[in-house]
PDB file of C-alpha atoms in Angstrom:
ATOM      1  CA  UNK A   1       9.567   9.241 -14.619  1.00  0.00           C
ATOM      2  CA  UNK A   2       6.304  10.803 -15.537  1.00  0.00           C
ATOM      3  CA  UNK A   3       7.129  14.096 -17.195  1.00  0.00           C
ATOM      4  CA  UNK A   4       4.808  16.502 -18.993  1.00  0.00           C
ATOM      5  CA  UNK A   5       3.746  20.128 -18.989  1.00  0.00           C
ATOM      6  CA  UNK A   6       0.531  19.582 -20.900  1.00  0.00           C
ATOM      7  CA  UNK A   7      -1.780  22.534 -20.310  1.00  0.00           C
ATOM      8  CA  UNK A   8      -5.445  22.183 -19.571  1.00  0.00           C
ATOM      9  CA  UNK A   9      -7.700  24.311 -17.447  1.00  0.00           C
ATOM     10  CA  UNK A  10      -9.907  22.344 -15.057  1.00  0.00           C
ATOM     11  CA  UNK A  11     -12.040  24.733 -13.032  1.00  0.00           C
ATOM     12  CA  UNK A  12     -11.510  24.759  -9.272  1.00  0.00           C
ATOM     13  CA  UNK A  13     -14.371  23.641  -7.129  1.00  0.00           C
ATOM     14  CA  UNK A  14     -14.993  23.347  -3.422  1.00  0.00           C
ATOM     15  CA  UNK A  15     -12.541  23.594  -0.578  1.00  0.00           C
ATOM     16  CA  UNK A  16      -9.919  21.438  -2.263  1.00  0.00           C
ATOM     17  CA  UNK A  17      -9.739  23.900  -5.159  1.00  0.00           C
ATOM     18  CA  UNK A  18      -9.116  26.775  -2.758  1.00  0.00           C
ATOM     19  CA  UNK A  19      -6.550  24.654  -0.945  1.00  0.00           C
ATOM     20  CA  UNK A  20      -4.265  24.299  -3.971  1.00  0.00           C
ATOM     21  CA  UNK A  21      -4.894  27.691  -5.583  1.00  0.00           C
ATOM     22  CA  UNK A  22      -2.407  29.584  -3.334  1.00  0.00           C
ATOM     23  CA  UNK A  23       0.252  27.000  -4.177  1.00  0.00           C
ATOM     24  CA  UNK A  24      -0.428  27.354  -7.882  1.00  0.00           C
ATOM     25  CA  UNK A  25      -0.500  31.161  -7.656  1.00  0.00           C
ATOM     26  CA  UNK A  26       2.887  31.141  -5.945  1.00  0.00           C
ATOM     27  CA  UNK A  27       4.349  28.974  -8.700  1.00  0.00           C
ATOM     28  CA  UNK A  28       2.896  31.176 -11.423  1.00  0.00           C
ATOM     29  CA  UNK A  29       3.980  34.482  -9.913  1.00  0.00           C
ATOM     30  CA  UNK A  30       7.346  33.510  -8.433  1.00  0.00           C
ATOM     31  CA  UNK A  31       8.576  30.454 -10.347  1.00  0.00           C
ATOM     32  CA  UNK A  32       7.093  30.915 -13.818  1.00  0.00           C
ATOM     33  CA  UNK A  33      10.399  30.890 -15.773  1.00  0.00           C
ATOM     34  CA  UNK A  34      11.305  27.618 -14.096  1.00  0.00           C
ATOM     35  CA  UNK A  35       8.014  25.724 -14.312  1.00  0.00           C
ATOM     36  CA  UNK A  36       7.249  26.907 -17.851  1.00  0.00           C
ATOM     37  CA  UNK A  37      10.578  25.656 -19.172  1.00  0.00           C
ATOM     38  CA  UNK A  38      10.424  22.389 -21.164  1.00  0.00           C
ATOM     39  CA  UNK A  39      13.494  21.345 -19.179  1.00  0.00           C
ATOM     40  CA  UNK A  40      11.637  21.526 -15.857  1.00  0.00           C
ATOM     41  CA  UNK A  41      10.145  17.984 -16.017  1.00  0.00           C
ATOM     42  CA  UNK A  42      13.610  16.538 -16.675  1.00  0.00           C
ATOM     43  CA  UNK A  43      15.118  18.491 -13.788  1.00  0.00           C
ATOM     44  CA  UNK A  44      12.252  17.496 -11.489  1.00  0.00           C
ATOM     45  CA  UNK A  45      12.530  13.812 -12.365  1.00  0.00           C
ATOM     46  CA  UNK A  46      16.303  13.538 -12.095  1.00  0.00           C
ATOM     47  CA  UNK A  47      16.575  15.593  -8.902  1.00  0.00           C
ATOM     48  CA  UNK A  48      13.830  13.471  -7.309  1.00  0.00           C
ATOM     49  CA  UNK A  49      15.743  10.313  -8.212  1.00  0.00           C
ATOM     50  CA  UNK A  50      18.930  11.693  -6.641  1.00  0.00           C
ATOM     51  CA  UNK A  51      17.207  13.079  -3.538  1.00  0.00           C
ATOM     52  CA  UNK A  52      15.316   9.846  -2.821  1.00  0.00           C
ATOM     53  CA  UNK A  53      18.298   7.574  -3.507  1.00  0.00           C
ATOM     54  CA  UNK A  54      20.848   9.249  -1.234  1.00  0.00           C
ATOM     55  CA  UNK A  55      19.431   8.108   2.168  1.00  0.00           C
ATOM     56  CA  UNK A  56      19.254   4.464   1.086  1.00  0.00           C
ATOM     57  CA  UNK A  57      22.736   4.641  -0.434  1.00  0.00           C
ATOM     58  CA  UNK A  58      24.006   5.848   2.947  1.00  0.00           C
ATOM     59  CA  UNK A  59      22.144   2.977   4.599  1.00  0.00           C
ATOM     60  CA  UNK A  60      23.858   0.472   2.295  1.00  0.00           C
ATOM     61  CA  UNK A  61      27.275   1.961   3.006  1.00  0.00           C
ATOM     62  CA  UNK A  62      26.724   1.825   6.765  1.00  0.00           C
ATOM     63  CA  UNK A  63      25.472  -1.767   6.590  1.00  0.00           C
ATOM     64  CA  UNK A  64      25.657  -3.703   9.849  1.00  0.00           C
ATOM     65  CA  UNK A  65      26.630  -0.560  11.751  1.00  0.00           C
ATOM     66  CA  UNK A  66      22.937   0.360  11.773  1.00  0.00           C
ATOM     67  CA  UNK A  67      21.317  -2.947  12.775  1.00  0.00           C
ATOM     68  CA  UNK A  68      17.977  -1.213  13.397  1.00  0.00           C
ATOM     69  CA  UNK A  69      17.625  -0.896   9.599  1.00  0.00           C
ATOM     70  CA  UNK A  70      19.984  -3.567   8.304  1.00  0.00           C
ATOM     71  CA  UNK A  71      17.882  -6.363   9.784  1.00  0.00           C
ATOM     72  CA  UNK A  72      15.309  -5.519   7.082  1.00  0.00           C
ATOM     73  CA  UNK A  73      17.810  -6.088   4.251  1.00  0.00           C
ATOM     74  CA  UNK A  74      16.244  -8.583   1.841  1.00  0.00           C
ATOM     75  CA  UNK A  75      19.549 -10.016   0.585  1.00  0.00           C
ATOM     76  CA  UNK A  76      22.006  -9.269   3.405  1.00  0.00           C
ATOM     77  CA  UNK A  77      24.761 -11.310   1.765  1.00  0.00           C
ATOM     78  CA  UNK A  78      24.753  -8.974  -1.251  1.00  0.00           C
ATOM     79  CA  UNK A  79      25.687  -5.366  -0.562  1.00  0.00           C
ATOM     80  CA  UNK A  80      26.309  -2.795  -3.293  1.00  0.00           C
ATOM     81  CA  UNK A  81      29.809  -1.378  -3.498  1.00  0.00           C
ATOM     82  CA  UNK A  82      30.713   2.251  -4.098  1.00  0.00           C
ATOM     83  CA  UNK A  83      31.740   1.249  -7.608  1.00  0.00           C
ATOM     84  CA  UNK A  84      28.346  -0.287  -8.332  1.00  0.00           C
ATOM     85  CA  UNK A  85      26.594   2.811  -7.019  1.00  0.00           C
ATOM     86  CA  UNK A  86      28.839   5.129  -9.030  1.00  0.00           C
ATOM     87  CA  UNK A  87      28.297   3.179 -12.240  1.00  0.00           C
ATOM     88  CA  UNK A  88      24.516   3.249 -11.811  1.00  0.00           C
ATOM     89  CA  UNK A  89      24.424   6.970 -11.058  1.00  0.00           C
ATOM     90  CA  UNK A  90      26.794   7.850 -13.898  1.00  0.00           C
ATOM     91  CA  UNK A  91      24.711   5.787 -16.333  1.00  0.00           C
ATOM     92  CA  UNK A  92      21.564   7.664 -15.299  1.00  0.00           C
ATOM     93  CA  UNK A  93      23.339  11.030 -15.526  1.00  0.00           C
ATOM     94  CA  UNK A  94      24.845  10.164 -18.925  1.00  0.00           C
ATOM     95  CA  UNK A  95      21.477   9.065 -20.308  1.00  0.00           C
ATOM     96  CA  UNK A  96      19.831  12.302 -19.206  1.00  0.00           C
ATOM     97  CA  UNK A  97      22.595  14.599 -20.435  1.00  0.00           C
ATOM     98  CA  UNK A  98      23.381  12.897 -23.742  1.00  0.00           C
ATOM     99  CA  UNK A  99      19.927  11.679 -24.801  1.00  0.00           C
ATOM    100  CA  UNK A 100      17.053  13.130 -22.755  1.00  0.00           C
ATOM    101  CA  UNK A 101      18.122  16.793 -22.743  1.00  0.00           C
ATOM    102  CA  UNK A 102      18.857  16.927 -26.504  1.00  0.00           C
ATOM    103  CA  UNK A 103      15.474  15.301 -27.183  1.00  0.00           C
ATOM    104  CA  UNK A 104      13.740  17.945 -25.081  1.00  0.00           C
ATOM    105  CA  UNK A 105      15.689  20.759 -26.740  1.00  0.00           C
ATOM    106  CA  UNK A 106      14.764  19.410 -30.167  1.00  0.00           C
ATOM    107  CA  UNK A 107      11.115  19.248 -29.138  1.00  0.00           C
ATOM    108  CA  UNK A 108      11.272  22.923 -28.106  1.00  0.00           C
ATOM    109  CA  UNK A 109      11.913  23.877 -31.724  1.00  0.00           C
ATOM    110  CA  UNK A 110       9.171  21.628 -33.101  1.00  0.00           C
ATOM    111  CA  UNK A 111       6.298  22.155 -30.663  1.00  0.00           C
ATOM    112  CA  UNK A 112       5.153  25.467 -29.179  1.00  0.00           C
ATOM    113  CA  UNK A 113       5.588  25.969 -25.456  1.00  0.00           C
ATOM    114  CA  UNK A 114       2.126  25.563 -23.905  1.00  0.00           C
ATOM    115  CA  UNK A 115       0.611  28.257 -21.734  1.00  0.00           C
ATOM    116  CA  UNK A 116       0.062  27.298 -18.130  1.00  0.00           C
ATOM    117  CA  UNK A 117      -3.512  27.576 -16.799  1.00  0.00           C
ATOM    118  CA  UNK A 118      -4.503  30.236 -14.277  1.00  0.00           C
ATOM    119  CA  UNK A 119      -6.492  27.887 -12.062  1.00  0.00           C
ATOM    120  CA  UNK A 120      -5.279  25.081  -9.856  1.00  0.00           C
ATOM    121  CA  UNK A 121      -6.771  21.597  -9.934  1.00  0.00           C
ATOM    122  CA  UNK A 122      -8.871  20.437  -7.038  1.00  0.00           C
ATOM    123  CA  UNK A 123      -7.219  18.130  -4.559  1.00  0.00           C
ATOM    124  CA  UNK A 124      -9.744  15.482  -5.607  1.00  0.00           C
ATOM    125  CA  UNK A 125      -8.660  15.819  -9.253  1.00  0.00           C
ATOM    126  CA  UNK A 126      -4.987  15.548  -8.330  1.00  0.00           C
ATOM    127  CA  UNK A 127      -5.626  12.301  -6.463  1.00  0.00           C
ATOM    128  CA  UNK A 128      -8.001  10.731  -9.000  1.00  0.00           C
ATOM    129  CA  UNK A 129      -6.055  11.763 -12.092  1.00  0.00           C
ATOM    130  CA  UNK A 130      -2.761  10.826 -10.443  1.00  0.00           C
ATOM    131  CA  UNK A 131      -4.082   7.372  -9.595  1.00  0.00           C
ATOM    132  CA  UNK A 132      -5.343   6.974 -13.170  1.00  0.00           C
ATOM    133  CA  UNK A 133      -1.887   7.815 -14.546  1.00  0.00           C
ATOM    134  CA  UNK A 134      -0.219   5.309 -12.215  1.00  0.00           C
ATOM    135  CA  UNK A 135      -2.688   2.551 -13.126  1.00  0.00           C
ATOM    136  CA  UNK A 136      -2.314   3.212 -16.855  1.00  0.00           C
ATOM    137  CA  UNK A 137       1.483   3.221 -16.640  1.00  0.00           C
ATOM    138  CA  UNK A 138       1.412   0.073 -14.503  1.00  0.00           C
ATOM    139  CA  UNK A 139      -0.606  -1.705 -17.215  1.00  0.00           C
ATOM    140  CA  UNK A 140       1.632  -0.513 -20.042  1.00  0.00           C
ATOM    141  CA  UNK A 141       4.804  -1.472 -18.235  1.00  0.00           C
ATOM    142  CA  UNK A 142       3.483  -4.899 -17.240  1.00  0.00           C
ATOM    143  CA  UNK A 143       2.832  -5.717 -20.911  1.00  0.00           C
ATOM    144  CA  UNK A 144       6.156  -4.242 -22.055  1.00  0.00           C
ATOM    145  CA  UNK A 145       8.064  -5.974 -19.257  1.00  0.00           C
ATOM    146  CA  UNK A 146       6.427  -9.366 -19.837  1.00  0.00           C
ATOM    147  CA  UNK A 147       7.134  -9.287 -23.573  1.00  0.00           C
ATOM    148  CA  UNK A 148      10.773  -8.277 -23.104  1.00  0.00           C
ATOM    149  CA  UNK A 149      11.412 -11.106 -20.682  1.00  0.00           C
ATOM    150  CA  UNK A 150       9.815 -13.618 -23.049  1.00  0.00           C
ATOM    151  CA  UNK A 151      11.710 -12.486 -26.161  1.00  0.00           C
ATOM    152  CA  UNK A 152      15.486 -12.978 -25.725  1.00  0.00           C
ATOM    153  CA  UNK A 153      16.431 -10.566 -28.505  1.00  0.00           C
ATOM    154  CA  UNK A 154      14.314  -7.777 -27.041  1.00  0.00           C
ATOM    155  CA  UNK A 155      15.559  -8.556 -23.550  1.00  0.00           C
ATOM    156  CA  UNK A 156      19.237  -8.243 -24.445  1.00  0.00           C
ATOM    157  CA  UNK A 157      18.714  -5.170 -26.608  1.00  0.00           C
ATOM    158  CA  UNK A 158      16.374  -3.251 -24.296  1.00  0.00           C
ATOM    159  CA  UNK A 159      16.170  -4.555 -20.757  1.00  0.00           C
ATOM    160  CA  UNK A 160      19.267  -6.561 -19.809  1.00  0.00           C
ATOM    161  CA  UNK A 161      21.092  -3.464 -18.529  1.00  0.00           C
ATOM    162  CA  UNK A 162      18.600  -3.096 -15.699  1.00  0.00           C
ATOM    163  CA  UNK A 163      19.210  -6.686 -14.579  1.00  0.00           C
ATOM    164  CA  UNK A 164      22.940  -6.281 -14.163  1.00  0.00           C
ATOM    165  CA  UNK A 165      22.548  -6.733 -10.408  1.00  0.00           C
ATOM    166  CA  UNK A 166      20.637  -9.563  -8.721  1.00  0.00           C
ATOM    167  CA  UNK A 167      20.215  -7.512  -5.537  1.00  0.00           C
ATOM    168  CA  UNK A 168      18.736  -4.087  -6.361  1.00  0.00           C
ATOM    169  CA  UNK A 169      19.779  -0.878  -4.612  1.00  0.00           C
ATOM    170  CA  UNK A 170      18.476   2.668  -4.834  1.00  0.00           C
ATOM    171  CA  UNK A 171      20.878   4.032  -7.459  1.00  0.00           C
ATOM    172  CA  UNK A 172      20.097   1.222  -9.916  1.00  0.00           C
ATOM    173  CA  UNK A 173      16.503   2.464 -10.188  1.00  0.00           C
ATOM    174  CA  UNK A 174      17.516   4.304 -13.360  1.00  0.00           C
ATOM    175  CA  UNK A 175      20.167   1.886 -14.554  1.00  0.00           C
ATOM    176  CA  UNK A 176      18.557   1.607 -17.990  1.00  0.00           C
ATOM    177  CA  UNK A 177      19.599   1.175 -21.578  1.00  0.00           C
ATOM    178  CA  UNK A 178      18.911   4.078 -23.901  1.00  0.00           C
ATOM    179  CA  UNK A 179      16.146   2.194 -25.807  1.00  0.00           C
ATOM    180  CA  UNK A 180      14.395   1.293 -22.548  1.00  0.00           C
ATOM    181  CA  UNK A 181      14.695   4.825 -21.179  1.00  0.00           C
ATOM    182  CA  UNK A 182      13.256   6.374 -24.333  1.00  0.00           C
ATOM    183  CA  UNK A 183      10.400   3.892 -24.727  1.00  0.00           C
ATOM    184  CA  UNK A 184       9.324   4.021 -21.089  1.00  0.00           C
ATOM    185  CA  UNK A 185       9.820   7.795 -21.076  1.00  0.00           C
ATOM    186  CA  UNK A 186       7.414   8.069 -24.000  1.00  0.00           C
ATOM    187  CA  UNK A 187       4.536   6.684 -21.925  1.00  0.00           C
ATOM    188  CA  UNK A 188       5.591   8.816 -18.973  1.00  0.00           C
ATOM    189  CA  UNK A 189       5.186  11.924 -21.097  1.00  0.00           C
ATOM    190  CA  UNK A 190       2.081  10.926 -22.998  1.00  0.00           C
ATOM    191  CA  UNK A 191      -0.073   9.333 -20.289  1.00  0.00           C
ATOM    192  CA  UNK A 192      -0.818  12.631 -18.462  1.00  0.00           C
ATOM    193  CA  UNK A 193      -1.641  14.217 -21.814  1.00  0.00           C
ATOM    194  CA  UNK A 194      -3.988  11.388 -22.785  1.00  0.00           C
ATOM    195  CA  UNK A 195      -5.737  11.649 -19.421  1.00  0.00           C
ATOM    196  CA  UNK A 196      -5.903  15.465 -19.638  1.00  0.00           C
ATOM    197  CA  UNK A 197      -4.051  16.089 -16.400  1.00  0.00           C
ATOM    198  CA  UNK A 198      -3.312  19.515 -14.987  1.00  0.00           C
ATOM    199  CA  UNK A 199       0.453  20.299 -14.945  1.00  0.00           C
ATOM    200  CA  UNK A 200       0.454  20.360 -11.145  1.00  0.00           C
ATOM    201  CA  UNK A 201      -1.027  16.868 -11.119  1.00  0.00           C
ATOM    202  CA  UNK A 202       1.609  15.694 -13.589  1.00  0.00           C
ATOM    203  CA  UNK A 203       4.447  17.052 -11.484  1.00  0.00           C
ATOM    204  CA  UNK A 204       3.033  15.495  -8.321  1.00  0.00           C
ATOM    205  CA  UNK A 205       2.751  12.131 -10.071  1.00  0.00           C
ATOM    206  CA  UNK A 206       6.294  12.524 -11.385  1.00  0.00           C
ATOM    207  CA  UNK A 207       7.704  12.893  -7.892  1.00  0.00           C
ATOM    208  CA  UNK A 208       5.452  10.224  -6.359  1.00  0.00           C
ATOM    209  CA  UNK A 209       6.128   7.643  -9.075  1.00  0.00           C
ATOM    210  CA  UNK A 210       9.875   8.147  -8.779  1.00  0.00           C
ATOM    211  CA  UNK A 211       9.600   7.651  -5.025  1.00  0.00           C
ATOM    212  CA  UNK A 212       7.718   4.407  -5.669  1.00  0.00           C
ATOM    213  CA  UNK A 213      10.357   3.305  -8.183  1.00  0.00           C
ATOM    214  CA  UNK A 214      13.239   4.035  -5.831  1.00  0.00           C
ATOM    215  CA  UNK A 215      11.397   2.326  -2.987  1.00  0.00           C
ATOM    216  CA  UNK A 216      10.991  -0.762  -5.189  1.00  0.00           C
ATOM    217  CA  UNK A 217      14.770  -0.931  -5.621  1.00  0.00           C
ATOM    218  CA  UNK A 218      16.068  -0.138  -2.129  1.00  0.00           C
ATOM    219  CA  UNK A 219      16.581  -3.789  -1.180  1.00  0.00           C
ATOM    220  CA  UNK A 220      15.005  -3.340   2.253  1.00  0.00           C
ATOM    221  CA  UNK A 221      11.588  -4.543   3.409  1.00  0.00           C
ATOM    222  CA  UNK A 222      11.102  -1.643   5.817  1.00  0.00           C
ATOM    223  CA  UNK A 223       7.853  -1.772   7.820  1.00  0.00           C
ATOM    224  CA  UNK A 224       6.868   1.814   6.938  1.00  0.00           C
ATOM    225  CA  UNK A 225       7.209   1.594   3.151  1.00  0.00           C
ATOM    226  CA  UNK A 226       4.156   2.011   0.930  1.00  0.00           C
ATOM    227  CA  UNK A 227       3.616  -1.707   0.354  1.00  0.00           C
ATOM    228  CA  UNK A 228       2.996  -2.038   4.099  1.00  0.00           C
ATOM    229  CA  UNK A 229       1.030   1.195   4.513  1.00  0.00           C
ATOM    230  CA  UNK A 230      -1.385   0.615   1.607  1.00  0.00           C
ATOM    231  CA  UNK A 231      -3.870  -2.107   2.645  1.00  0.00           C
ATOM    232  CA  UNK A 232      -4.849  -5.395   0.975  1.00  0.00           C
ATOM    233  CA  UNK A 233      -1.404  -6.001  -0.508  1.00  0.00           C
ATOM    234  CA  UNK A 234      -2.152  -3.714  -3.452  1.00  0.00           C
ATOM    235  CA  UNK A 235       1.479  -2.669  -3.867  1.00  0.00           C
ATOM    236  CA  UNK A 236       4.417  -5.013  -4.363  1.00  0.00           C
ATOM    237  CA  UNK A 237       7.170  -2.722  -3.122  1.00  0.00           C
ATOM    238  CA  UNK A 238      10.768  -3.781  -2.568  1.00  0.00           C
ATOM    239  CA  UNK A 239       9.995  -7.461  -1.717  1.00  0.00           C
ATOM    240  CA  UNK A 240       8.222  -8.046  -5.038  1.00  0.00           C
ATOM    241  CA  UNK A 241      10.759  -6.240  -7.204  1.00  0.00           C
ATOM    242  CA  UNK A 242      13.713  -7.700  -5.350  1.00  0.00           C
ATOM    243  CA  UNK A 243      12.258 -11.129  -6.075  1.00  0.00           C
ATOM    244  CA  UNK A 244      11.909 -10.154  -9.749  1.00  0.00           C
ATOM    245  CA  UNK A 245      15.658  -9.501  -9.906  1.00  0.00           C
ATOM    246  CA  UNK A 246      16.294 -12.885  -8.280  1.00  0.00           C
ATOM    247  CA  UNK A 247      13.620 -14.677 -10.306  1.00  0.00           C
ATOM    248  CA  UNK A 248      13.086 -12.654 -13.535  1.00  0.00           C
ATOM    249  CA  UNK A 249      10.061 -14.694 -14.651  1.00  0.00           C
ATOM    250  CA  UNK A 250       7.944 -13.184 -11.871  1.00  0.00           C
ATOM    251  CA  UNK A 251       6.537  -9.867 -10.606  1.00  0.00           C
ATOM    252  CA  UNK A 252       6.548  -7.860 -13.838  1.00  0.00           C
ATOM    253  CA  UNK A 253       4.369  -4.952 -12.677  1.00  0.00           C
ATOM    254  CA  UNK A 254       6.264  -1.872 -11.459  1.00  0.00           C
ATOM    255  CA  UNK A 255       3.909  -0.734  -8.695  1.00  0.00           C
ATOM    256  CA  UNK A 256       0.669  -2.641  -8.200  1.00  0.00           C
ATOM    257  CA  UNK A 257       0.117  -6.391  -7.821  1.00  0.00           C
ATOM    258  CA  UNK A 258      -3.181  -7.032  -9.617  1.00  0.00           C
ATOM    259  CA  UNK A 259      -1.811  -7.903 -13.079  1.00  0.00           C
ATOM    260  CA  UNK A 260       0.722 -10.342 -11.677  1.00  0.00           C
ATOM    261  CA  UNK A 261      -2.000 -12.017  -9.625  1.00  0.00           C
ATOM    262  CA  UNK A 262      -4.440 -12.165 -12.544  1.00  0.00           C
ATOM    263  CA  UNK A 263      -1.908 -13.685 -14.962  1.00  0.00           C
ATOM    264  CA  UNK A 264      -0.175 -15.929 -12.433  1.00  0.00           C
ATOM    265  CA  UNK A 265       3.198 -14.176 -12.508  1.00  0.00           C
ATOM    266  CA  UNK A 266       3.174 -13.100  -8.860  1.00  0.00           C
ATOM    267  CA  UNK A 267       5.786 -14.746  -6.687  1.00  0.00           C
ATOM    268  CA  UNK A 268       6.433 -14.113  -3.016  1.00  0.00           C
ATOM    269  CA  UNK A 269       8.822 -15.680  -0.581  1.00  0.00           C
ATOM    270  CA  UNK A 270       7.770 -16.158   3.000  1.00  0.00           C
ATOM    271  CA  UNK A 271       9.817 -14.066   5.372  1.00  0.00           C
ATOM    272  CA  UNK A 272      10.914 -17.052   7.485  1.00  0.00           C
ATOM    273  CA  UNK A 273      12.154 -18.889   4.382  1.00  0.00           C
ATOM    274  CA  UNK A 274      13.904 -15.778   3.134  1.00  0.00           C
ATOM    275  CA  UNK A 275      15.789 -15.285   6.405  1.00  0.00           C
ATOM    276  CA  UNK A 276      16.804 -18.947   6.510  1.00  0.00           C
ATOM    277  CA  UNK A 277      18.099 -19.101   2.920  1.00  0.00           C
ATOM    278  CA  UNK A 278      19.797 -15.743   2.934  1.00  0.00           C
TER     279      UNK A 278
END
């Protein structure tokens, strides 16, 4: 989701700088044609989406045959079919091939290809800058999401495609209309540039944010997902986003919970109630 190859040269410092420098040197000396290509962020984002979605798609197909996992299904009476999965994947693939790739190719002829820096970022910078990108995107998307749910014309033009299914599943993470994909993709590209992130930081955030997005849509409240591992209920995870698909006037933030709590749009359902109703 977060794609950019913006080039800046933060100097390495301390042990964390030395920790990442061999990784960066390997990429520069052995993978330079790949990582310097403007198409690399698109390939990284789409392949991450596919790689992360496959295990949960298999889990949905197995269903009750794996009760160890299926007991955590949030809406057990609603299981995605192969047709639903295929439609979601084909929509994502079509959007990337027909719209995203031509946009990137056009950009190649307009903007010069930036030169990658020689030095790696420190581990501290990767973490801090990555968190800043996630928080900025979370704020932007909360505002965008709230407005589109409050304005019917915008909702049907931009966002209704993503709400085709009441019970989310991994492949529908990128079930988006073209206008939504392009508008959200704009922030994904520009936020790392605005925050002056190193390319390695940007790529790490790309992969991590896509994992968070897929995890939000898996439809399972697994005890080892990030919303359980990160303390203080800072992340909404699958329970919050699943509830958003059931109750679209709630839980607008994509990752964190603070904006929904501040503006009174957070909605949770107690586990006992959920099991009884569903």
